[in-house]
Amino acid sequence: MKIYFNGKLVERQEARVSVFDHGLLYGDGVFEGIRSYNCLVFMLKEHIDRLYASAQAIWLKIPISKEDMIKAIISTLKANKLRDAYIRVVVTRGEGDLGLDPRKCSHPTTFIITDKIVLYPRQLYAKGLNIVTVPTRRNIPEAINPQIKSLNYLNNILAKIEAITFNVEEALMLNSEGFVSECTGDNIFMIKDDCLITPPTTAGVLAGITRRVVMEIAPKLKLKIRESLLTRYDLYNANELFLTGTAAEIIPVVTIDSRVINDGKPGAKTLSFMSEFHKLTKIKGVKYAL
Ligand code: PMP
């Protein structure tokens, strides 16, 4: 397996970061998770824009241009002969000393891993997920803004641990005010009557790229779009619920906190979103040839 590492394609064993890298010592860095489908990197420009926006927000200058980052991603996919892949792009603050001061880190570390990912077993897409609301709250935007896709995922990992202890696959986090935010690696949507509803990014959620695609599909399914603050009560009384994310794509939710949604079956509109989404994975993005 070839890894892009600071400008070069190297073997996996050679792709090593320093124990002094602040990405490791402090979670000081940013990342993206991207997918390619049949030699098309889905929504690549949007992911690159978000990566650079995350970096800008943490005062990190990515050493290469957006165009070169796109080239680096494509050459890594080609070097690994991957048509369908999960792509992880990571930029850390780089090697520094044991203090926090980012000015001591003279050069960011950049690496790109291209591999496969299976987030949920296939049958869960047909059966739907059970999720629970967990005690851990989403970071407040005034601390680490959840719009920054940083290497600091401990907030989400704590929520995931709670989901695991409840014996379910995914955790729903509320924000500090008790409104619905998002799951540990996915945005959440509900359908009520003729409306598709999701929390606004100001509720403390990542501006998901899949979220954006789903909102583009909604008018085609004759649904109005609303971004509004939601409570657990709203979710319990939804007609349909689903999660969205690059790795998970669109996955139905059939119970939340043991409240059964749509008689415990994935909703018809959710299934339509899933099939429209798969059509878009064939056209929206940047193509490459192996
Ligand atoms: N929220 C969080 C916390 C995430 O980590 C992710 C996926 N990386 C998402 C939402 C979904 O975002 P996207 O659709 O861009 O993958």
PDB file of C-alpha atoms and ligand atoms in Angstrom:
ATOM      1  CA  MET A   1       0.000   0.000   0.000  1.00  0.00           C
ATOM      2  CA  LYS A   2       1.337   3.412  -0.981  1.00  0.00           C
ATOM      3  CA  ILE A   3       0.796   6.400   1.263  1.00  0.00           C
ATOM      4  CA  TYR A   4       1.259  10.028   0.279  1.00  0.00           C
ATOM      5  CA  PHE A   5       3.564  11.429   2.942  1.00  0.00           C
ATOM      6  CA  ASN A   6       4.834  15.017   2.834  1.00  0.00           C
ATOM      7  CA  GLY A   7       5.079  15.214  -0.931  1.00  0.00           C
ATOM      8  CA  LYS A   8       6.161  11.629  -1.698  1.00  0.00           C
ATOM      9  CA  LEU A   9       4.471   8.298  -2.257  1.00  0.00           C
ATOM     10  CA  VAL A  10       5.998   5.852   0.216  1.00  0.00           C
ATOM     11  CA  GLU A  11       5.319   2.330   1.428  1.00  0.00           C
ATOM     12  CA  ARG A  12       3.024   2.012   4.428  1.00  0.00           C
ATOM     13  CA  GLN A  13       5.933   1.015   6.751  1.00  0.00           C
ATOM     14  CA  GLU A  14       7.823   4.178   5.807  1.00  0.00           C
ATOM     15  CA  ALA A  15       4.902   6.500   6.534  1.00  0.00           C
ATOM     16  CA  ARG A  16       5.761   7.370  10.144  1.00  0.00           C
ATOM     17  CA  VAL A  17       5.069  10.508  12.137  1.00  0.00           C
ATOM     18  CA  SER A  18       7.320  11.761  14.913  1.00  0.00           C
ATOM     19  CA  VAL A  19       6.321  11.260  18.556  1.00  0.00           C
ATOM     20  CA  PHE A  20       6.795  15.046  18.750  1.00  0.00           C
ATOM     21  CA  ASP A  21       4.117  15.683  16.126  1.00  0.00           C
ATOM     22  CA  HIS A  22       1.472  17.933  17.647  1.00  0.00           C
ATOM     23  CA  GLY A  23      -1.224  16.054  15.768  1.00  0.00           C
ATOM     24  CA  LEU A  24      -0.407  13.140  18.058  1.00  0.00           C
ATOM     25  CA  LEU A  25       0.541  15.058  21.206  1.00  0.00           C
ATOM     26  CA  TYR A  26      -2.398  17.477  21.157  1.00  0.00           C
ATOM     27  CA  GLY A  27      -4.852  16.503  18.413  1.00  0.00           C
ATOM     28  CA  ASP A  28      -3.607  19.653  16.690  1.00  0.00           C
ATOM     29  CA  GLY A  29      -4.522  19.168  13.053  1.00  0.00           C
ATOM     30  CA  VAL A  30      -7.362  18.723  10.588  1.00  0.00           C
ATOM     31  CA  PHE A  31      -8.614  15.952   8.341  1.00  0.00           C
ATOM     32  CA  GLU A  32     -11.115  14.898   5.705  1.00  0.00           C
ATOM     33  CA  GLY A  33     -12.790  11.626   4.841  1.00  0.00           C
ATOM     34  CA  ILE A  34     -13.632  11.353   1.136  1.00  0.00           C
ATOM     35  CA  ARG A  35     -14.960   8.543  -1.073  1.00  0.00           C
ATOM     36  CA  SER A  36     -14.290   7.516  -4.614  1.00  0.00           C
ATOM     37  CA  TYR A  37     -16.855   5.555  -6.579  1.00  0.00           C
ATOM     38  CA  ASN A  38     -15.829   3.849  -9.795  1.00  0.00           C
ATOM     39  CA  CYS A  39     -12.941   6.249 -10.477  1.00  0.00           C
ATOM     40  CA  LEU A  40     -14.823   9.388  -9.469  1.00  0.00           C
ATOM     41  CA  VAL A  41     -13.841  11.233  -6.294  1.00  0.00           C
ATOM     42  CA  PHE A  42     -17.238  12.251  -4.988  1.00  0.00           C
ATOM     43  CA  MET A  43     -17.635  15.951  -4.088  1.00  0.00           C
ATOM     44  CA  LEU A  44     -13.850  16.336  -4.043  1.00  0.00           C
ATOM     45  CA  LYS A  45     -13.744  20.132  -4.381  1.00  0.00           C
ATOM     46  CA  GLU A  46     -16.223  20.540  -1.520  1.00  0.00           C
ATOM     47  CA  HIS A  47     -14.121  18.300   0.746  1.00  0.00           C
ATOM     48  CA  ILE A  48     -10.956  20.195  -0.165  1.00  0.00           C
ATOM     49  CA  ASP A  49     -12.652  23.530   0.563  1.00  0.00           C
ATOM     50  CA  ARG A  50     -13.754  22.237   3.970  1.00  0.00           C
ATOM     51  CA  LEU A  51     -10.242  20.946   4.752  1.00  0.00           C
ATOM     52  CA  TYR A  52      -8.682  24.327   4.012  1.00  0.00           C
ATOM     53  CA  ALA A  53     -11.461  26.123   5.929  1.00  0.00           C
ATOM     54  CA  SER A  54     -10.825  23.884   8.970  1.00  0.00           C
ATOM     55  CA  ALA A  55      -7.090  24.628   8.697  1.00  0.00           C
ATOM     56  CA  GLN A  56      -7.733  28.366   8.396  1.00  0.00           C
ATOM     57  CA  ALA A  57      -9.894  28.233  11.528  1.00  0.00           C
ATOM     58  CA  ILE A  58      -7.059  26.661  13.562  1.00  0.00           C
ATOM     59  CA  TRP A  59      -4.388  29.022  12.131  1.00  0.00           C
ATOM     60  CA  LEU A  60      -2.718  26.223  10.185  1.00  0.00           C
ATOM     61  CA  LYS A  61      -1.292  26.906   6.746  1.00  0.00           C
ATOM     62  CA  ILE A  62      -1.475  23.800   4.583  1.00  0.00           C
ATOM     63  CA  PRO A  63       1.882  23.706   2.754  1.00  0.00           C
ATOM     64  CA  ILE A  64       0.441  22.838  -0.673  1.00  0.00           C
ATOM     65  CA  SER A  65      -2.224  24.503  -2.794  1.00  0.00           C
ATOM     66  CA  LYS A  66      -5.741  23.084  -3.184  1.00  0.00           C
ATOM     67  CA  GLU A  67      -4.886  22.090  -6.773  1.00  0.00           C
ATOM     68  CA  ASP A  68      -1.790  20.198  -5.633  1.00  0.00           C
ATOM     69  CA  MET A  69      -3.782  18.518  -2.875  1.00  0.00           C
ATOM     70  CA  ILE A  70      -6.277  17.283  -5.482  1.00  0.00           C
ATOM     71  CA  LYS A  71      -3.383  15.981  -7.612  1.00  0.00           C
ATOM     72  CA  ALA A  72      -1.839  14.265  -4.580  1.00  0.00           C
ATOM     73  CA  ILE A  73      -5.141  12.503  -3.801  1.00  0.00           C
ATOM     74  CA  ILE A  74      -5.543  11.299  -7.377  1.00  0.00           C
ATOM     75  CA  SER A  75      -1.943  10.058  -7.591  1.00  0.00           C
ATOM     76  CA  THR A  76      -2.364   8.127  -4.331  1.00  0.00           C
ATOM     77  CA  LEU A  77      -5.520   6.452  -5.675  1.00  0.00           C
ATOM     78  CA  LYS A  78      -3.738   5.604  -8.911  1.00  0.00           C
ATOM     79  CA  ALA A  79      -0.643   4.264  -7.137  1.00  0.00           C
ATOM     80  CA  ASN A  80      -2.931   1.900  -5.214  1.00  0.00           C
ATOM     81  CA  LYS A  81      -5.042   1.059  -8.278  1.00  0.00           C
ATOM     82  CA  LEU A  82      -8.231   1.875  -6.419  1.00  0.00           C
ATOM     83  CA  ARG A  83     -11.525   2.489  -8.229  1.00  0.00           C
ATOM     84  CA  ASP A  84     -13.614   2.533  -5.060  1.00  0.00           C
ATOM     85  CA  ALA A  85     -11.939   3.869  -1.984  1.00  0.00           C
ATOM     86  CA  TYR A  86     -12.157   5.723   1.267  1.00  0.00           C
ATOM     87  CA  ILE A  87      -9.620   8.544   1.292  1.00  0.00           C
ATOM     88  CA  ARG A  88      -8.257  10.024   4.501  1.00  0.00           C
ATOM     89  CA  VAL A  89      -6.413  13.332   4.188  1.00  0.00           C
ATOM     90  CA  VAL A  90      -4.645  14.516   7.339  1.00  0.00           C
ATOM     91  CA  VAL A  91      -2.683  17.691   7.970  1.00  0.00           C
ATOM     92  CA  THR A  92      -1.144  18.065  11.416  1.00  0.00           C
ATOM     93  CA  ARG A  93       0.653  21.032  12.978  1.00  0.00           C
ATOM     94  CA  GLY A  94       3.839  18.989  12.540  1.00  0.00           C
ATOM     95  CA  GLU A  95       6.805  18.232  14.748  1.00  0.00           C
ATOM     96  CA  GLY A  96       7.413  20.630  17.627  1.00  0.00           C
ATOM     97  CA  ASP A  97       8.552  20.467  21.225  1.00  0.00           C
ATOM     98  CA  LEU A  98       6.604  19.301  24.260  1.00  0.00           C
ATOM     99  CA  GLY A  99       4.941  22.674  24.739  1.00  0.00           C
ATOM    100  CA  LEU A 100       1.698  23.772  23.092  1.00  0.00           C
ATOM    101  CA  ASP A 101       3.137  26.666  21.095  1.00  0.00           C
ATOM    102  CA  PRO A 102       2.273  26.021  17.424  1.00  0.00           C
ATOM    103  CA  ARG A 103       5.001  28.465  16.344  1.00  0.00           C
ATOM    104  CA  LYS A 104       7.556  25.806  17.371  1.00  0.00           C
ATOM    105  CA  CYS A 105       6.194  23.478  14.685  1.00  0.00           C
ATOM    106  CA  SER A 106       7.955  24.635  11.576  1.00  0.00           C
ATOM    107  CA  HIS A 107       6.449  22.246   9.070  1.00  0.00           C
ATOM    108  CA  PRO A 108       2.968  20.672   8.955  1.00  0.00           C
ATOM    109  CA  THR A 109       2.791  16.914   8.353  1.00  0.00           C
ATOM    110  CA  THR A 110       0.550  15.964   5.426  1.00  0.00           C
ATOM    111  CA  PHE A 111      -0.497  12.442   4.575  1.00  0.00           C
ATOM    112  CA  ILE A 112      -3.121  10.723   2.465  1.00  0.00           C
ATOM    113  CA  ILE A 113      -4.281   7.161   3.033  1.00  0.00           C
ATOM    114  CA  THR A 114      -6.474   5.450   0.445  1.00  0.00           C
ATOM    115  CA  ASP A 115      -8.145   2.252   1.551  1.00  0.00           C
ATOM    116  CA  LYS A 116     -11.513   0.552   1.927  1.00  0.00           C
ATOM    117  CA  ILE A 117     -13.999   1.296   4.668  1.00  0.00           C
ATOM    118  CA  VAL A 118     -17.031  -0.624   5.865  1.00  0.00           C
ATOM    119  CA  LEU A 119     -18.709   1.389   8.544  1.00  0.00           C
ATOM    120  CA  TYR A 120     -21.875  -0.577   9.064  1.00  0.00           C
ATOM    121  CA  PRO A 121     -22.705  -4.130   7.969  1.00  0.00           C
ATOM    122  CA  ARG A 122     -24.677  -4.221   4.692  1.00  0.00           C
ATOM    123  CA  GLN A 123     -27.820  -5.647   6.304  1.00  0.00           C
ATOM    124  CA  LEU A 124     -28.180  -2.579   8.538  1.00  0.00           C
ATOM    125  CA  TYR A 125     -28.974  -0.484   5.444  1.00  0.00           C
ATOM    126  CA  ALA A 126     -31.984  -2.732   4.834  1.00  0.00           C
ATOM    127  CA  LYS A 127     -32.948  -3.138   8.498  1.00  0.00           C
ATOM    128  CA  GLY A 128     -32.108   0.321   9.829  1.00  0.00           C
ATOM    129  CA  LEU A 129     -30.129   1.420  12.871  1.00  0.00           C
ATOM    130  CA  ASN A 130     -31.046   1.637  16.526  1.00  0.00           C
ATOM    131  CA  ILE A 131     -29.612   4.737  18.149  1.00  0.00           C
ATOM    132  CA  VAL A 132     -29.694   6.296  21.603  1.00  0.00           C
ATOM    133  CA  THR A 133     -29.214   9.784  22.986  1.00  0.00           C
ATOM    134  CA  VAL A 134     -26.100   9.736  25.132  1.00  0.00           C
ATOM    135  CA  PRO A 135     -25.117  11.875  28.137  1.00  0.00           C
ATOM    136  CA  THR A 136     -22.016  13.371  26.447  1.00  0.00           C
ATOM    137  CA  ARG A 137     -22.932  16.696  24.873  1.00  0.00           C
ATOM    138  CA  ARG A 138     -21.495  18.022  21.603  1.00  0.00           C
ATOM    139  CA  ASN A 139     -18.673  20.547  21.979  1.00  0.00           C
ATOM    140  CA  ILE A 140     -19.993  24.070  22.191  1.00  0.00           C
ATOM    141  CA  PRO A 141     -19.183  26.179  19.103  1.00  0.00           C
ATOM    142  CA  GLU A 142     -17.464  28.709  21.377  1.00  0.00           C
ATOM    143  CA  ALA A 143     -14.909  26.022  22.343  1.00  0.00           C
ATOM    144  CA  ILE A 144     -13.848  23.736  19.474  1.00  0.00           C
ATOM    145  CA  ASN A 145     -16.429  24.595  16.856  1.00  0.00           C
ATOM    146  CA  PRO A 146     -17.856  21.308  15.507  1.00  0.00           C
ATOM    147  CA  GLN A 147     -17.587  22.854  12.041  1.00  0.00           C
ATOM    148  CA  ILE A 148     -13.823  22.402  12.321  1.00  0.00           C
ATOM    149  CA  LYS A 149     -13.011  18.854  11.290  1.00  0.00           C
ATOM    150  CA  SER A 150     -10.091  18.606  13.689  1.00  0.00           C
ATOM    151  CA  LEU A 151      -8.073  15.652  14.940  1.00  0.00           C
ATOM    152  CA  ASN A 152      -9.733  16.193  18.308  1.00  0.00           C
ATOM    153  CA  TYR A 153     -12.465  13.554  18.162  1.00  0.00           C
ATOM    154  CA  LEU A 154     -12.489  12.668  21.847  1.00  0.00           C
ATOM    155  CA  ASN A 155     -15.903  14.286  22.277  1.00  0.00           C
ATOM    156  CA  ASN A 156     -17.319  11.955  19.636  1.00  0.00           C
ATOM    157  CA  ILE A 157     -15.383   8.933  20.910  1.00  0.00           C
ATOM    158  CA  LEU A 158     -16.848   9.388  24.406  1.00  0.00           C
ATOM    159  CA  ALA A 159     -20.316   9.429  22.854  1.00  0.00           C
ATOM    160  CA  LYS A 160     -19.474   6.324  20.812  1.00  0.00           C
ATOM    161  CA  ILE A 161     -18.347   4.502  23.965  1.00  0.00           C
ATOM    162  CA  GLU A 162     -21.692   5.339  25.540  1.00  0.00           C
ATOM    163  CA  ALA A 163     -23.538   3.970  22.501  1.00  0.00           C
ATOM    164  CA  ILE A 164     -21.495   0.766  22.733  1.00  0.00           C
ATOM    165  CA  THR A 165     -22.343   0.401  26.426  1.00  0.00           C
ATOM    166  CA  PHE A 166     -26.041   0.756  25.474  1.00  0.00           C
ATOM    167  CA  ASN A 167     -25.502  -1.997  22.899  1.00  0.00           C
ATOM    168  CA  VAL A 168     -26.410   0.133  19.895  1.00  0.00           C
ATOM    169  CA  GLU A 169     -24.417   1.209  16.871  1.00  0.00           C
ATOM    170  CA  GLU A 170     -24.645   4.953  17.068  1.00  0.00           C
ATOM    171  CA  ALA A 171     -25.056   7.771  19.568  1.00  0.00           C
ATOM    172  CA  LEU A 172     -27.042  10.949  19.188  1.00  0.00           C
ATOM    173  CA  MET A 173     -25.450  13.932  20.914  1.00  0.00           C
ATOM    174  CA  LEU A 174     -27.414  16.953  22.091  1.00  0.00           C
ATOM    175  CA  ASN A 175     -25.801  20.371  22.266  1.00  0.00           C
ATOM    176  CA  SER A 176     -25.207  22.157  25.553  1.00  0.00           C
ATOM    177  CA  GLU A 177     -28.737  23.618  25.419  1.00  0.00           C
ATOM    178  CA  GLY A 178     -30.336  20.219  24.978  1.00  0.00           C
ATOM    179  CA  PHE A 179     -31.154  20.550  21.274  1.00  0.00           C
ATOM    180  CA  VAL A 180     -30.295  17.798  18.808  1.00  0.00           C
ATOM    181  CA  SER A 181     -26.846  18.188  17.224  1.00  0.00           C
ATOM    182  CA  GLU A 182     -25.462  15.145  15.423  1.00  0.00           C
ATOM    183  CA  CYS A 183     -24.168  11.612  15.808  1.00  0.00           C
ATOM    184  CA  THR A 184     -20.524  10.656  16.359  1.00  0.00           C
ATOM    185  CA  GLY A 185     -19.621  10.661  12.672  1.00  0.00           C
ATOM    186  CA  ASP A 186     -22.877  11.506  10.913  1.00  0.00           C
ATOM    187  CA  ASN A 187     -25.477  14.238  10.557  1.00  0.00           C
ATOM    188  CA  ILE A 188     -29.097  13.481  11.415  1.00  0.00           C
ATOM    189  CA  PHE A 189     -32.241  14.188   9.380  1.00  0.00           C
ATOM    190  CA  MET A 190     -35.945  13.709  10.047  1.00  0.00           C
ATOM    191  CA  ILE A 191     -38.880  13.725   7.692  1.00  0.00           C
ATOM    192  CA  LYS A 192     -42.186  15.079   8.968  1.00  0.00           C
ATOM    193  CA  ASP A 193     -45.100  15.368   6.520  1.00  0.00           C
ATOM    194  CA  ASP A 194     -43.683  17.153   3.460  1.00  0.00           C
ATOM    195  CA  CYS A 195     -40.580  18.523   5.198  1.00  0.00           C
ATOM    196  CA  LEU A 196     -37.005  17.371   5.453  1.00  0.00           C
ATOM    197  CA  ILE A 197     -35.613  18.794   8.692  1.00  0.00           C
ATOM    198  CA  THR A 198     -32.081  18.899  10.119  1.00  0.00           C
ATOM    199  CA  PRO A 199     -30.398  21.036  12.788  1.00  0.00           C
ATOM    200  CA  PRO A 200     -28.632  24.185  11.552  1.00  0.00           C
ATOM    201  CA  THR A 201     -24.829  24.260  11.777  1.00  0.00           C
ATOM    202  CA  THR A 202     -25.233  26.865  14.536  1.00  0.00           C
ATOM    203  CA  ALA A 203     -26.646  24.056  16.719  1.00  0.00           C
ATOM    204  CA  GLY A 204     -23.059  22.723  16.789  1.00  0.00           C
ATOM    205  CA  VAL A 205     -22.812  20.302  13.887  1.00  0.00           C
ATOM    206  CA  LEU A 206     -20.358  19.638  11.115  1.00  0.00           C
ATOM    207  CA  ALA A 207     -21.494  21.081   7.772  1.00  0.00           C
ATOM    208  CA  GLY A 208     -21.562  17.590   6.274  1.00  0.00           C
ATOM    209  CA  ILE A 209     -20.977  17.185   2.568  1.00  0.00           C
ATOM    210  CA  THR A 210     -23.464  14.300   2.433  1.00  0.00           C
ATOM    211  CA  ARG A 211     -25.883  16.565   4.345  1.00  0.00           C
ATOM    212  CA  ARG A 212     -25.511  19.103   1.561  1.00  0.00           C
ATOM    213  CA  VAL A 213     -26.136  16.496  -1.147  1.00  0.00           C
ATOM    214  CA  VAL A 214     -29.257  15.247   0.664  1.00  0.00           C
ATOM    215  CA  MET A 215     -30.589  18.805   0.812  1.00  0.00           C
ATOM    216  CA  GLU A 216     -30.024  19.103  -2.940  1.00  0.00           C
ATOM    217  CA  ILE A 217     -32.019  15.904  -3.532  1.00  0.00           C
ATOM    218  CA  ALA A 218     -34.993  16.974  -1.352  1.00  0.00           C
ATOM    219  CA  PRO A 219     -36.880  19.100  -3.952  1.00  0.00           C
ATOM    220  CA  LYS A 220     -36.761  16.174  -6.373  1.00  0.00           C
ATOM    221  CA  LEU A 221     -38.631  14.122  -3.773  1.00  0.00           C
ATOM    222  CA  LYS A 222     -41.125  16.992  -3.322  1.00  0.00           C
ATOM    223  CA  LEU A 223     -39.867  17.775   0.158  1.00  0.00           C
ATOM    224  CA  LYS A 224     -39.395  21.229   1.631  1.00  0.00           C
ATOM    225  CA  ILE A 225     -36.145  21.802   3.514  1.00  0.00           C
ATOM    226  CA  ARG A 226     -35.999  23.216   7.031  1.00  0.00           C
ATOM    227  CA  GLU A 227     -32.944  23.794   9.184  1.00  0.00           C
ATOM    228  CA  SER A 228     -34.325  24.167  12.686  1.00  0.00           C
ATOM    229  CA  LEU A 229     -33.551  23.437  16.287  1.00  0.00           C
ATOM    230  CA  LEU A 230     -34.913  20.017  17.164  1.00  0.00           C
ATOM    231  CA  THR A 231     -35.682  18.332  20.433  1.00  0.00           C
ATOM    232  CA  ARG A 232     -35.759  14.623  21.182  1.00  0.00           C
ATOM    233  CA  TYR A 233     -39.566  14.923  21.169  1.00  0.00           C
ATOM    234  CA  ASP A 234     -39.417  16.038  17.523  1.00  0.00           C
ATOM    235  CA  LEU A 235     -37.282  13.029  16.573  1.00  0.00           C
ATOM    236  CA  TYR A 236     -39.552  10.608  18.484  1.00  0.00           C
ATOM    237  CA  ASN A 237     -42.484  11.885  16.409  1.00  0.00           C
ATOM    238  CA  ALA A 238     -40.740  11.883  13.032  1.00  0.00           C
ATOM    239  CA  ASN A 239     -42.226   9.962  10.122  1.00  0.00           C
ATOM    240  CA  GLU A 240     -38.726   8.883   9.078  1.00  0.00           C
ATOM    241  CA  LEU A 241     -35.212   9.307  10.419  1.00  0.00           C
ATOM    242  CA  PHE A 242     -31.831   8.792   8.791  1.00  0.00           C
ATOM    243  CA  LEU A 243     -28.143   9.596   9.205  1.00  0.00           C
ATOM    244  CA  THR A 244     -25.743  10.913   6.576  1.00  0.00           C
ATOM    245  CA  GLY A 245     -21.968  10.799   6.256  1.00  0.00           C
ATOM    246  CA  THR A 246     -19.252  10.095   3.726  1.00  0.00           C
ATOM    247  CA  ALA A 247     -18.472   6.660   5.134  1.00  0.00           C
ATOM    248  CA  ALA A 248     -22.042   5.728   6.132  1.00  0.00           C
ATOM    249  CA  GLU A 249     -23.670   7.403   3.093  1.00  0.00           C
ATOM    250  CA  ILE A 250     -27.401   7.444   4.003  1.00  0.00           C
ATOM    251  CA  ILE A 251     -28.568   4.963   6.614  1.00  0.00           C
ATOM    252  CA  PRO A 252     -32.097   4.638   8.022  1.00  0.00           C
ATOM    253  CA  VAL A 253     -32.770   4.862  11.767  1.00  0.00           C
ATOM    254  CA  VAL A 254     -35.631   2.706  13.029  1.00  0.00           C
ATOM    255  CA  THR A 255     -35.477   3.258  16.773  1.00  0.00           C
ATOM    256  CA  ILE A 256     -34.255   6.133  18.895  1.00  0.00           C
ATOM    257  CA  ASP A 257     -34.180   5.763  22.685  1.00  0.00           C
ATOM    258  CA  SER A 258     -36.410   2.688  22.142  1.00  0.00           C
ATOM    259  CA  ARG A 259     -39.108   4.767  20.386  1.00  0.00           C
ATOM    260  CA  VAL A 260     -39.984   2.939  17.191  1.00  0.00           C
ATOM    261  CA  ILE A 261     -40.023   5.054  14.011  1.00  0.00           C
ATOM    262  CA  ASN A 262     -42.112   4.112  10.958  1.00  0.00           C
ATOM    263  CA  ASP A 263     -43.115   0.737  12.465  1.00  0.00           C
ATOM    264  CA  GLY A 264     -39.450  -0.203  12.732  1.00  0.00           C
ATOM    265  CA  LYS A 265     -38.840  -0.148   8.987  1.00  0.00           C
ATOM    266  CA  PRO A 266     -36.714   2.162   6.809  1.00  0.00           C
ATOM    267  CA  GLY A 267     -39.053   4.806   5.382  1.00  0.00           C
ATOM    268  CA  ALA A 268     -40.027   4.997   1.711  1.00  0.00           C
ATOM    269  CA  LYS A 269     -38.619   8.507   1.348  1.00  0.00           C
ATOM    270  CA  THR A 270     -35.371   7.480   3.036  1.00  0.00           C
ATOM    271  CA  LEU A 271     -35.053   4.665   0.498  1.00  0.00           C
ATOM    272  CA  SER A 272     -35.639   7.199  -2.309  1.00  0.00           C
ATOM    273  CA  PHE A 273     -32.906   9.435  -0.862  1.00  0.00           C
ATOM    274  CA  MET A 274     -30.568   6.431  -0.830  1.00  0.00           C
ATOM    275  CA  SER A 275     -31.213   5.598  -4.467  1.00  0.00           C
ATOM    276  CA  GLU A 276     -30.966   9.254  -5.629  1.00  0.00           C
ATOM    277  CA  PHE A 277     -27.723   9.566  -3.677  1.00  0.00           C
ATOM    278  CA  HIS A 278     -26.234   6.557  -5.443  1.00  0.00           C
ATOM    279  CA  LYS A 279     -27.089   8.090  -8.812  1.00  0.00           C
ATOM    280  CA  LEU A 280     -25.186  11.252  -7.820  1.00  0.00           C
ATOM    281  CA  THR A 281     -22.099   9.264  -6.794  1.00  0.00           C
ATOM    282  CA  LYS A 282     -21.750   8.485 -10.509  1.00  0.00           C
ATOM    283  CA  ILE A 283     -21.644  12.130 -11.600  1.00  0.00           C
ATOM    284  CA  LYS A 284     -20.713  14.667  -8.912  1.00  0.00           C
ATOM    285  CA  GLY A 285     -16.961  14.874  -8.510  1.00  0.00           C
ATOM    286  CA  VAL A 286     -13.582  14.586 -10.114  1.00  0.00           C
ATOM    287  CA  LYS A 287     -12.845  11.669 -12.458  1.00  0.00           C
ATOM    288  CA  TYR A 288      -9.543   9.835 -12.759  1.00  0.00           C
ATOM    289  CA  ALA A 289      -8.248   6.983 -14.863  1.00  0.00           C
ATOM    290  CA  LEU A 290      -6.248   4.051 -13.542  1.00  0.00           C
TER     291      LEU A 290
HETATM  292  N1  PMP B   1     -20.583  14.862  11.687  1.00  0.00           N
HETATM  293  C1  PMP B   1     -19.388  14.416  12.124  1.00  0.00           C
HETATM  294  C2  PMP B   1     -18.982  14.658  13.527  1.00  0.00           C
HETATM  295  C3  PMP B   1     -18.551  13.723  11.238  1.00  0.00           C
HETATM  296  O1  PMP B   1     -17.369  13.275  11.650  1.00  0.00           O
HETATM  297  C4  PMP B   1     -18.991  13.484   9.912  1.00  0.00           C
HETATM  298  C5  PMP B   1     -18.196  12.672   8.948  1.00  0.00           C
HETATM  299  N2  PMP B   1     -16.919  12.912   8.855  1.00  0.00           N
HETATM  300  C6  PMP B   1     -20.242  13.985   9.512  1.00  0.00           C
HETATM  301  C7  PMP B   1     -20.999  14.668  10.427  1.00  0.00           C
HETATM  302  C8  PMP B   1     -20.727  13.806   8.114  1.00  0.00           C
HETATM  303  O2  PMP B   1     -20.013  14.641   7.252  1.00  0.00           O
HETATM  304  P1  PMP B   1     -19.733  14.255   5.734  1.00  0.00           P
HETATM  305  O3  PMP B   1     -21.056  14.001   5.107  1.00  0.00           O
HETATM  306  O4  PMP B   1     -19.051  15.432   5.169  1.00  0.00           O
HETATM  307  O5  PMP B   1     -18.879  13.043   5.752  1.00  0.00           O
END
